[in-house]
Amino acid sequence: MARPNDEVAALFQEYADLISITGGEAFRARVYEKAARAIGGYHADVSTLDAKGLTEIPNVGKSIAEKVVEYIGTGRVSAVEELRAKIPAGVRRLTAIPALGPKKALVVYEELGISSIDELADAIHEERLRDLKGFGPRTEENILHGIALLKSAGDRVRLDVATDLAEDVVAVLSGVRGCRRCAYAGSLRRGRETIGDIDVLAAAEKSGPLMRAFTELPYVTEVIARGETKTSIRTGKGLAVDLRVVPPDSWGAALQYFTGSKAHNIRTRNLAVHQGLKLSEYGLFDVESGEKVVSETEEEVYARLGLPWIPPPLREDRGEIEAGLRGELPELVEERDIVGDLHTHTDLTDGLAPLEEMVAAAAERGYAYYAITDHGPNLYMQQMTDERMLAQRERVRELDRAHGKPGMRLLHGAELNIDPDGAVDWPKEFLAGFDLCVASVHSHFNQGRKALTRRLVRACENPYVNIIGHPTTRLIGKRPGLDVDLDEFFAACARTGTALEINAHPDRLDLSDEHILWAGRHGTKFAVDSDAHSVIHLANMRYGVGTAQRGRLTKDDVINTWSLTRLRRFLRKGRGTV
Ligand code: DGT
Ligand code: CA
Ligand code: CA
Ligand code: ZN
């Protein structure tokens, strides 16, 4: 379920937006933005803290703590309600368009009375926006692009939000009397980057008790449909959940059917037809006799079709049926194969937790090695200096000795900024002191295809750049990926021994599954990283691994499954061999 921390974080983010939109002071908006981030990333549940405990959260002062207490007690914050009442919700929705932002949203509302995304699109098509101060044809184009992106994301939700909810539903239903099996299926089981609705499946002789427990879940806001075999609900966040209850001996066929994808199911059903069989959610049947052949487990269903069990992330009809028939399915990388995290932050830059806490949490995950990669100085707001970086290195070395063999080893790195020309923050003498460097694009996203391609290729050619962080910089549903010649970029990674990151943050999942497949054809290596800015983000690793699986990656493709010795050899890159 969504943690109270996430609810409070969303509320303060909204409050910050409202302050900006209503012309409040910029620093006040920033205060709430910072508090939102800090609370979202805080390890303890805010609903269990008193005002004093709350002020121990970084960036949370007395007045913010009071608002949290008010929210936990009453479900609302009067200061937020006051600002909400001042503007239509449509204006706030406008701020979700990346090219617009709160200031411009207010301008279009006040000057043109626009309060919805559709009205805004109409105004652009009628060229009514370009005459406003601060707008022009280029702004119009960017806004249209942003609108298209928002619409394509539709009402789909982030993978982690859906996962938390689904795991809670499954846990509750599994405890209902008579429930023999329960699991989630659909796009969530396949690990897609966004989820339309959650499909939960349960096996029981009688469906009544399960359906009742399902509709009585505390976060149900609407029962969309109620039935003997299927019930659908909607939750507070607008996310819908379907529950289907099947007899225990149909479990395998039903799980196979409701896991999908639709395209994959069409293929399996055709395979059945060619063998005189019929495959449905009820089982695999012999067409002539009408008798059920198998259906208790997925393995049986696939085996009877002449296939090995196909891991759900592959079930998209992207060659998995052919590979399965030939016995050539890849052995996918799994979360337990990951032995380290190579891109993480601390409160030295924009992380929320101190080094010691991040390291302790990483050790608890059982990692063999862990890299600290705070931002370089070119991301100006981070105020990094050589001295601060070197001081951190000293502490990392000390901690490494303390954890040391046979425990977790620490690597000291940095996340460099790839500037518009493809250069990075420090000269090579300084870079040589790091165990590894991640390099990422954090600005100048719209340089144009040629310049961006050259920029990334040049970063790859830097012997100190080991990993390209969040390679396309897309934000799911919010910002499109860089317009880059991917073939040229991926070929450069392969040629230079630069790994591509699969950033596991559910807002990014960058590279995406399609891009991983593409890069894989060039023979590149990958690093699945959390890019954690707080302790709880370390657990996002699972979403990165799921994306890697959808990209058909094996353990050998992913450098943070390797031994430290093999990893260190890879990290030496073109720096002259020892
Ligand atoms: P979503 O919810 O949009 O993220 O994507 P899915 O894949 O979860 O799709 P959903 O919820 O509509 O259906 C769940 C699964 O049920 C789907 O992956 C395959 C199966 N399914 C649903 N409708 C059909 C259909 O018309 N034909 C076939 N073969 N399978 C279907
Ligand atoms: Ca679904
Ligand atoms: Ca569904
Ligand atoms: Zn980062």
XYZ file of C-alpha atoms and ligand atoms in Angstrom:
612
model
C 0.000 0.000 0.000
C 1.081 3.585 -0.492
C 3.003 4.654 2.580
C 1.676 7.644 4.521
C 5.058 9.215 3.688
C 4.210 9.117 -0.012
C 0.816 10.694 0.593
C 2.348 13.498 2.635
C 5.117 13.975 0.063
C 2.533 14.286 -2.725
C 0.547 16.770 -0.673
C 3.566 18.996 -0.012
C 4.596 18.816 -3.655
C 1.105 19.981 -4.520
C 1.374 22.723 -1.929
C 4.666 23.879 -3.461
C 3.007 23.961 -6.893
C 0.083 25.880 -5.472
C 2.406 28.414 -3.878
C 4.144 28.968 -7.214
C 0.915 29.175 -9.162
C -0.626 31.679 -6.797
C 2.447 33.870 -6.990
C 3.834 32.993 -3.563
C 7.472 33.441 -2.760
C 9.750 31.084 -4.661
C 11.774 30.183 -1.571
C 8.618 29.034 0.248
C 7.745 26.732 -2.621
C 11.266 25.313 -2.478
C 11.004 24.713 1.261
C 7.953 22.504 0.736
C 9.487 20.792 -2.251
C 12.513 19.864 -0.204
C 10.353 18.684 2.670
C 8.316 16.562 0.250
C 11.428 14.830 -1.004
C 12.815 14.326 2.472
C 9.576 12.840 3.811
C 9.112 10.606 0.757
C 12.589 9.192 1.278
C 12.478 8.948 5.082
C 12.803 5.439 6.477
C 10.295 5.765 9.337
C 6.527 5.920 8.788
C 5.491 9.546 9.468
C 2.139 8.477 10.852
C 3.976 6.902 13.799
C 5.975 10.041 14.642
C 5.071 12.932 16.910
C 5.922 16.555 16.141
C 9.330 16.188 17.734
C 10.147 13.012 15.831
C 9.022 14.697 12.634
C 11.419 17.608 13.006
C 14.274 15.131 13.023
C 13.572 14.549 9.330
C 15.952 16.705 7.275
C 14.263 19.844 5.893
C 11.282 19.485 8.193
C 10.790 22.359 10.627
C 8.146 23.059 13.222
C 5.486 24.455 10.910
C 5.838 21.621 8.426
C 5.755 19.063 11.233
C 2.496 20.611 12.429
C 1.002 20.224 8.957
C 1.991 16.561 8.926
C 0.348 16.026 12.305
C -2.776 17.781 11.025
C -2.853 15.573 7.938
C -2.395 12.329 9.868
C -5.113 13.361 12.311
C -7.719 14.798 9.937
C -6.763 13.681 6.432
C -6.411 17.291 5.314
C -4.269 20.380 5.786
C -6.191 23.639 5.984
C -3.386 25.737 4.445
C -3.425 23.456 1.394
C -7.206 23.562 1.192
C -7.117 27.361 1.230
C -4.801 27.515 -1.760
C -6.689 24.743 -3.532
C -9.851 26.785 -3.296
C -8.162 29.662 -5.092
C -7.558 27.889 -8.382
C -9.302 25.254 -10.460
C -7.790 21.765 -10.323
C -7.330 22.005 -14.095
C -4.621 24.613 -13.689
C -2.672 22.336 -11.421
C -2.985 19.583 -13.945
C -1.542 21.995 -16.497
C 1.646 22.208 -14.458
C 2.215 18.516 -15.100
C 3.123 19.433 -18.676
C 6.911 19.669 -18.566
C 7.285 22.606 -20.946
C 4.746 24.667 -19.026
C 5.515 24.896 -15.322
C 3.565 26.793 -12.660
C 4.351 30.334 -13.845
C 3.213 29.803 -17.422
C 0.227 27.762 -16.229
C -0.944 30.752 -14.270
C -0.411 33.075 -17.235
C -2.564 30.990 -19.583
C -5.219 30.717 -16.897
C -5.317 34.424 -16.111
C -4.882 35.751 -19.640
C -6.928 33.213 -21.584
C -9.042 31.502 -18.945
C -7.587 28.098 -19.838
C -8.019 25.499 -17.118
C -7.724 22.146 -18.849
C -5.238 20.358 -21.034
C -7.723 20.097 -23.917
C -8.427 23.826 -23.843
C -4.711 24.449 -23.889
C -4.205 22.234 -26.939
C -7.057 24.027 -28.732
C -5.525 27.411 -27.953
C -2.192 26.296 -29.383
C -3.801 25.030 -32.557
C -5.513 28.388 -32.898
C -2.135 30.065 -32.332
C -3.537 32.042 -29.425
C -0.643 31.291 -27.079
C 2.272 32.742 -29.003
C 1.241 36.344 -28.346
C 1.512 35.946 -24.585
C 4.578 37.304 -22.876
C 7.232 34.592 -22.558
C 5.589 32.317 -25.127
C 6.436 31.715 -28.765
C 5.996 29.140 -31.547
C 8.790 27.074 -30.014
C 7.046 27.051 -26.592
C 3.829 25.988 -28.300
C 5.607 23.119 -29.972
C 7.196 21.984 -26.707
C 3.880 22.158 -24.899
C 2.160 20.071 -27.584
C 4.923 17.521 -27.249
C 4.425 17.443 -23.485
C 0.685 16.992 -23.886
C 1.186 14.057 -26.247
C 3.473 12.457 -23.687
C 0.997 12.927 -20.845
C -1.818 11.481 -22.933
C 0.193 8.449 -23.984
C 0.836 7.689 -20.327
C -2.936 7.954 -19.860
C -4.213 6.689 -16.585
C -1.468 4.146 -16.215
C 0.390 4.101 -12.917
C 3.976 3.666 -11.912
C 5.281 0.169 -11.446
C 6.159 0.602 -7.760
C 2.755 2.035 -6.849
C 1.002 -0.909 -8.496
C 3.429 -3.406 -6.964
C 2.899 -2.146 -3.411
C -0.862 -2.283 -3.812
C -0.859 -5.711 -5.479
C 1.380 -7.229 -2.831
C -0.924 -5.959 -0.130
C -4.016 -7.364 -1.851
C -2.340 -10.736 -2.374
C -1.174 -10.857 1.251
C -4.659 -10.153 2.588
C -6.447 -12.578 0.240
C -3.904 -15.325 0.895
C -5.003 -15.221 4.523
C -8.697 -15.720 3.710
C -10.043 -19.145 4.647
C -10.285 -21.483 1.700
C -7.783 -19.585 -0.415
C -5.499 -22.205 -1.927
C -3.346 -19.945 -4.077
C -3.186 -16.251 -4.824
C -0.925 -14.199 -7.086
C -0.991 -11.163 -9.299
C -0.887 -11.645 -13.073
C -1.242 -9.227 -16.023
C 1.230 -6.545 -16.998
C 2.461 -6.304 -13.404
C 3.674 -9.903 -13.397
C 5.377 -9.220 -16.711
C 7.108 -6.206 -15.137
C 5.914 -3.610 -17.632
C 7.026 -0.063 -16.872
C 3.505 1.228 -16.275
C 0.369 -0.618 -15.256
C -3.167 -0.121 -16.568
C -4.922 -2.224 -13.958
C -3.934 -4.954 -11.528
C -5.114 -8.494 -12.201
C -5.207 -10.702 -9.125
C -5.942 -14.392 -9.392
C -6.963 -16.743 -6.596
C -7.748 -20.449 -6.461
C -10.494 -21.664 -4.130
C -13.442 -24.071 -4.114
C -15.789 -21.251 -3.123
C -15.310 -17.680 -4.266
C -17.688 -15.900 -1.851
C -15.345 -15.286 1.092
C -12.562 -14.046 -1.192
C -14.832 -11.664 -3.068
C -16.161 -10.301 0.214
C -12.691 -9.762 1.686
C -11.658 -8.102 -1.549
C -14.477 -5.540 -1.579
C -13.872 -4.822 2.107
C -10.231 -3.788 1.660
C -9.743 -0.408 3.365
C -8.654 1.468 0.244
C -11.613 0.443 -1.945
C -13.460 3.570 -3.075
C -15.802 1.913 -5.564
C -16.944 -1.591 -6.429
C -17.113 -1.471 -10.217
C -18.513 -4.969 -10.719
C -19.301 -7.815 -8.368
C -19.667 -11.405 -9.474
C -19.132 -15.072 -8.765
C -15.900 -15.390 -10.774
C -14.797 -11.788 -11.191
C -14.995 -8.657 -9.061
C -13.490 -5.277 -9.917
C -12.766 -2.435 -7.550
C -11.274 1.008 -7.762
C -8.906 2.412 -5.143
C -8.293 5.923 -3.856
C -5.558 6.505 -6.384
C -7.878 5.668 -9.263
C -6.121 2.379 -9.877
C -8.489 -0.518 -10.611
C -7.973 -4.084 -9.437
C -9.672 -7.175 -10.888
C -9.966 -10.315 -8.803
C -10.724 -13.583 -10.506
C -11.349 -16.728 -8.498
C -10.915 -20.079 -10.246
C -11.192 -23.713 -9.109
C -7.802 -25.012 -7.919
C -7.438 -27.427 -10.843
C -7.677 -24.520 -13.341
C -4.924 -22.518 -11.672
C -2.161 -23.059 -14.253
C -4.281 -22.275 -17.300
C -5.848 -19.246 -15.640
C -2.506 -17.859 -14.506
C -1.111 -18.345 -17.988
C -4.123 -16.666 -19.557
C -4.337 -13.666 -17.255
C -0.603 -13.033 -17.268
C -0.791 -12.323 -20.981
C 0.278 -10.493 -22.877
C -2.585 -10.695 -25.283
C -0.110 -11.040 -28.151
C 1.675 -13.903 -26.384
C -1.645 -15.638 -25.662
C -2.661 -15.508 -29.301
C 0.530 -17.388 -30.127
C 0.047 -20.054 -27.440
C -3.569 -20.529 -28.456
C -2.524 -21.052 -32.071
C 0.080 -23.600 -31.011
C -2.733 -25.456 -29.228
C -5.018 -25.341 -32.257
C -2.332 -26.915 -34.447
C -2.197 -29.857 -32.065
C -5.937 -30.424 -31.970
C -6.172 -28.694 -28.590
C -8.059 -25.731 -27.225
C -6.463 -23.377 -24.705
C -8.537 -21.077 -22.521
C -8.441 -19.680 -19.014
C -10.191 -22.881 -17.889
C -7.573 -25.287 -19.189
C -6.062 -27.057 -22.152
C -8.665 -29.333 -23.721
C -8.706 -32.011 -26.382
C -10.981 -30.644 -29.121
C -12.394 -34.024 -30.171
C -13.165 -35.566 -26.818
C -13.655 -32.245 -25.013
C -11.584 -33.655 -22.173
C -9.294 -31.547 -20.118
C -5.654 -32.392 -20.826
C -3.860 -30.277 -18.217
C -4.312 -27.021 -16.346
C -3.068 -27.291 -12.788
C 0.283 -25.559 -13.323
C 1.699 -23.193 -15.932
C 4.618 -25.576 -16.495
C 2.209 -28.345 -17.550
C 0.376 -26.046 -19.933
C 3.565 -24.900 -21.645
C 5.034 -28.420 -21.681
C 1.971 -29.860 -23.419
C 2.379 -27.153 -26.090
C 5.990 -28.208 -26.637
C 7.452 -25.242 -24.782
C 9.587 -24.761 -21.701
C 8.041 -22.532 -19.018
C 8.469 -18.979 -20.312
C 9.363 -16.303 -17.742
C 6.579 -13.663 -17.644
C 8.861 -10.694 -18.569
C 9.440 -12.352 -21.942
C 5.780 -12.926 -22.756
C 5.325 -10.125 -25.280
C 5.555 -12.086 -28.541
C 9.011 -10.694 -29.187
C 10.579 -13.972 -30.266
C 10.110 -15.916 -27.018
C 7.851 -18.551 -28.628
C 10.365 -19.265 -31.396
C 13.261 -19.325 -28.924
C 11.288 -21.630 -26.632
C 10.473 -24.061 -29.441
C 14.161 -24.191 -30.340
C 15.104 -24.640 -26.675
C 17.055 -21.384 -26.745
C 15.397 -19.245 -24.097
C 17.997 -17.105 -22.294
C 18.723 -17.748 -18.632
C 17.559 -14.382 -17.337
C 19.425 -12.363 -14.730
C 17.637 -12.421 -11.370
C 17.604 -10.052 -8.437
C 19.587 -12.495 -6.321
C 22.381 -12.408 -8.949
C 22.960 -8.699 -8.253
C 25.934 -8.416 -5.893
C 26.414 -4.655 -5.854
C 24.984 -1.250 -6.646
C 27.147 1.082 -8.746
C 25.233 4.374 -8.686
C 24.117 5.823 -5.338
C 24.102 9.159 -3.522
C 24.553 10.499 -0.016
C 23.684 13.782 1.707
C 27.007 15.166 0.537
C 25.000 16.116 -2.554
C 21.279 15.639 -3.087
C 20.870 12.352 -1.240
C 18.922 12.322 2.004
C 20.962 9.924 4.133
C 24.543 10.157 5.381
C 27.199 7.869 3.947
C 27.222 5.585 6.991
C 23.482 4.933 6.780
C 23.555 4.200 3.067
C 26.476 1.819 3.515
C 24.849 0.031 6.445
C 21.639 -0.431 4.457
C 23.582 -1.738 1.448
C 25.448 -4.216 3.665
C 22.124 -5.408 5.004
C 21.094 -6.258 1.459
C 24.011 -8.661 1.365
C 25.970 -6.888 -1.348
C 29.575 -7.860 -2.042
C 30.421 -4.337 -3.153
C 28.825 -0.903 -3.195
C 29.753 2.314 -4.975
C 29.118 5.834 -3.695
C 28.743 8.204 -6.650
C 27.785 11.706 -5.575
C 27.408 14.510 -8.114
C 30.382 16.357 -9.555
C 30.768 20.161 -9.294
C 29.242 20.999 -12.672
C 25.790 20.407 -11.276
C 26.125 23.767 -9.568
C 23.408 23.473 -6.959
C 25.267 20.521 -5.465
C 28.193 22.741 -4.444
C 30.746 20.002 -4.829
C 34.420 20.838 -4.413
C 37.599 18.812 -4.765
C 38.136 19.010 -1.022
C 34.693 17.704 -0.147
C 35.041 14.850 -2.613
C 38.470 13.884 -1.280
C 37.268 14.084 2.306
C 34.435 11.734 1.399
C 36.942 9.385 -0.201
C 38.882 9.217 3.057
C 35.760 8.251 4.961
C 34.841 5.694 2.314
C 38.277 4.107 2.640
C 37.923 3.976 6.419
C 34.478 2.427 6.210
C 35.787 -0.026 3.635
C 38.449 -1.160 6.053
C 35.829 -1.466 8.777
C 33.418 -3.517 6.635
C 36.290 -4.984 4.655
C 36.951 -8.587 3.713
C 35.046 -10.852 3.808
C 32.215 -8.304 4.080
C 31.103 -5.673 1.626
C 33.764 -3.703 -0.234
C 33.264 -0.017 -0.964
C 34.083 1.747 -4.195
C 34.476 5.488 -4.356
C 33.057 7.034 -7.482
C 31.225 10.050 -8.803
C 28.326 10.850 -11.061
C 29.811 13.212 -13.623
C 27.851 15.619 -15.788
C 28.251 15.266 -19.504
C 28.416 18.866 -20.679
C 27.042 20.026 -24.051
C 30.367 19.183 -25.728
C 30.660 15.746 -24.150
C 33.295 16.736 -21.585
C 32.941 15.947 -17.867
C 33.557 17.754 -14.580
C 37.180 17.104 -13.672
C 40.526 16.790 -15.456
C 41.886 13.299 -15.896
C 44.386 13.583 -13.042
C 41.506 14.004 -10.618
C 39.283 11.414 -12.310
C 42.068 8.857 -12.019
C 41.540 8.834 -8.249
C 38.041 7.334 -8.521
C 37.348 3.608 -8.574
C 34.627 4.218 -11.126
C 32.677 7.029 -12.754
C 29.081 7.178 -13.875
C 28.471 9.995 -16.371
C 25.040 11.383 -17.157
C 23.263 14.131 -19.048
C 21.509 16.517 -16.661
C 20.913 19.585 -18.849
C 20.744 20.839 -22.466
C 18.358 18.058 -23.496
C 17.335 19.711 -26.762
C 20.604 20.140 -28.598
C 19.488 18.258 -31.651
C 20.301 14.769 -32.794
C 23.774 15.321 -34.233
C 25.158 17.284 -31.305
C 23.616 14.950 -28.735
C 25.005 11.880 -30.456
C 28.482 13.388 -30.608
C 28.172 14.409 -26.974
C 27.360 10.894 -25.752
C 29.911 9.206 -27.992
C 32.581 11.528 -26.673
C 31.627 10.670 -23.106
C 32.022 6.969 -23.958
C 35.456 7.650 -25.385
C 36.603 9.144 -22.082
C 38.685 6.381 -20.453
C 37.418 7.386 -16.995
C 33.731 7.064 -17.828
C 32.622 3.543 -16.970
C 28.848 3.770 -17.004
C 26.449 6.103 -18.817
C 23.792 6.947 -16.207
C 20.086 7.003 -17.170
C 21.194 7.033 -20.831
C 18.148 8.619 -22.486
C 17.153 10.823 -19.471
C 13.485 10.112 -20.083
C 11.022 10.475 -17.205
C 8.110 8.123 -17.738
C 5.038 10.084 -18.775
C 6.853 13.381 -18.155
C 9.884 13.848 -20.360
C 10.750 12.141 -23.627
C 14.147 10.533 -24.118
C 17.009 12.352 -25.831
C 16.881 12.441 -29.593
C 20.061 10.455 -30.250
C 21.314 8.145 -32.977
C 21.089 5.090 -30.757
C 22.979 2.793 -33.111
C 25.952 5.090 -33.063
C 25.726 5.590 -29.300
C 25.336 1.902 -28.456
C 28.139 0.935 -30.855
C 30.398 3.433 -29.073
C 29.554 1.860 -25.708
C 30.405 -1.598 -27.003
C 33.612 -0.436 -28.667
C 34.926 1.497 -25.653
C 33.913 -0.846 -22.852
C 31.396 1.595 -21.390
C 28.394 0.027 -19.681
C 24.883 1.339 -20.181
C 22.885 1.893 -17.053
C 19.481 0.438 -16.429
C 18.379 3.011 -13.891
C 15.971 1.204 -11.574
C 14.053 4.220 -10.320
C 10.409 3.603 -11.299
C 10.175 7.140 -12.715
C 12.995 6.392 -15.118
C 13.538 2.718 -15.975
C 16.142 4.034 -18.354
C 17.200 2.213 -20.516
C 13.790 0.785 -21.310
C 13.233 -2.830 -22.303
C 13.118 -1.982 -26.032
C 16.353 -0.020 -25.819
C 18.057 -2.825 -23.901
C 17.144 -5.253 -26.678
C 18.516 -2.743 -29.177
C 21.773 -2.130 -27.282
C 22.157 -5.848 -26.679
C 22.390 -6.392 -30.423
C 25.507 -4.202 -30.330
C 27.017 -6.390 -27.630
C 27.085 -3.756 -24.862
C 27.317 -4.501 -21.153
C 24.849 -3.117 -18.615
C 24.792 -1.963 -14.996
C 21.490 -2.191 -13.121
C 21.628 0.625 -10.547
C 19.238 2.029 -7.981
C 20.528 5.638 -8.221
C 19.360 5.678 -4.593
C 19.020 9.070 -2.951
C 17.831 7.500 0.301
C 17.938 4.174 2.088
C 14.542 3.036 0.883
C 15.461 3.606 -2.779
C 17.999 0.798 -2.625
C 15.071 -1.612 -2.880
C 14.110 -0.207 -6.306
C 16.730 -2.593 -7.699
C 13.960 -5.126 -8.340
C 12.338 -2.881 -10.960
C 15.625 -2.475 -12.783
C 16.145 -6.225 -12.787
C 12.604 -6.736 -14.111
C 13.368 -4.325 -16.937
C 16.658 -6.120 -17.643
C 14.708 -9.379 -17.853
C 12.294 -7.846 -20.322
C 15.411 -6.862 -22.276
C 16.392 -10.564 -22.272
C 19.605 -10.021 -20.301
C 21.576 -12.806 -18.674
C 23.888 -12.606 -15.688
C 26.901 -12.250 -17.950
C 25.470 -9.103 -19.560
C 25.191 -7.256 -16.233
C 28.465 -6.077 -14.704
C 27.166 -5.804 -11.151
C 26.573 -9.538 -11.030
C 30.292 -10.105 -11.557
C 32.982 -10.790 -8.994
C 34.832 -7.712 -7.790
C 37.962 -8.902 -9.587
C 36.195 -9.156 -12.923
C 34.431 -5.856 -12.330
C 37.694 -4.066 -11.548
C 39.194 -5.367 -14.786
C 36.216 -3.943 -16.685
C 36.509 -0.601 -14.871
C 40.149 -0.178 -15.957
C 38.813 0.400 -19.453
C 41.312 2.221 -21.683
C 43.274 3.720 -18.786
C 46.387 1.751 -19.599
C 46.641 -1.711 -18.133
C 48.454 -2.635 -14.996
P -2.549 -3.355 -18.600
O -3.585 -3.701 -17.597
O -3.029 -2.438 -19.651
O -1.304 -2.837 -17.975
O -2.121 -4.691 -19.390
P -2.521 -6.217 -19.121
O -1.633 -7.040 -19.961
O -2.537 -6.503 -17.668
O -3.966 -6.324 -19.762
P -5.414 -6.588 -19.132
O -5.503 -6.167 -17.714
O -6.366 -5.985 -20.093
O -5.592 -8.155 -19.220
C -4.855 -9.038 -18.424
C -4.476 -10.233 -19.239
O -5.641 -10.988 -19.594
C -3.803 -9.884 -20.547
O -2.441 -9.648 -20.404
C -4.102 -11.118 -21.353
C -5.456 -11.536 -20.890
N -6.487 -11.047 -21.806
C -7.334 -10.040 -21.583
N -8.140 -9.873 -22.648
C -7.783 -10.774 -23.559
C -8.217 -11.111 -24.879
O -9.143 -10.526 -25.425
N -7.591 -12.124 -25.511
C -6.557 -12.793 -24.936
N -5.960 -13.763 -25.611
N -6.117 -12.515 -23.716
C -6.711 -11.518 -23.030
Ca -3.873 -5.429 -16.156
Ca -7.469 -6.269 -16.158
Zn 22.433 9.887 -9.786
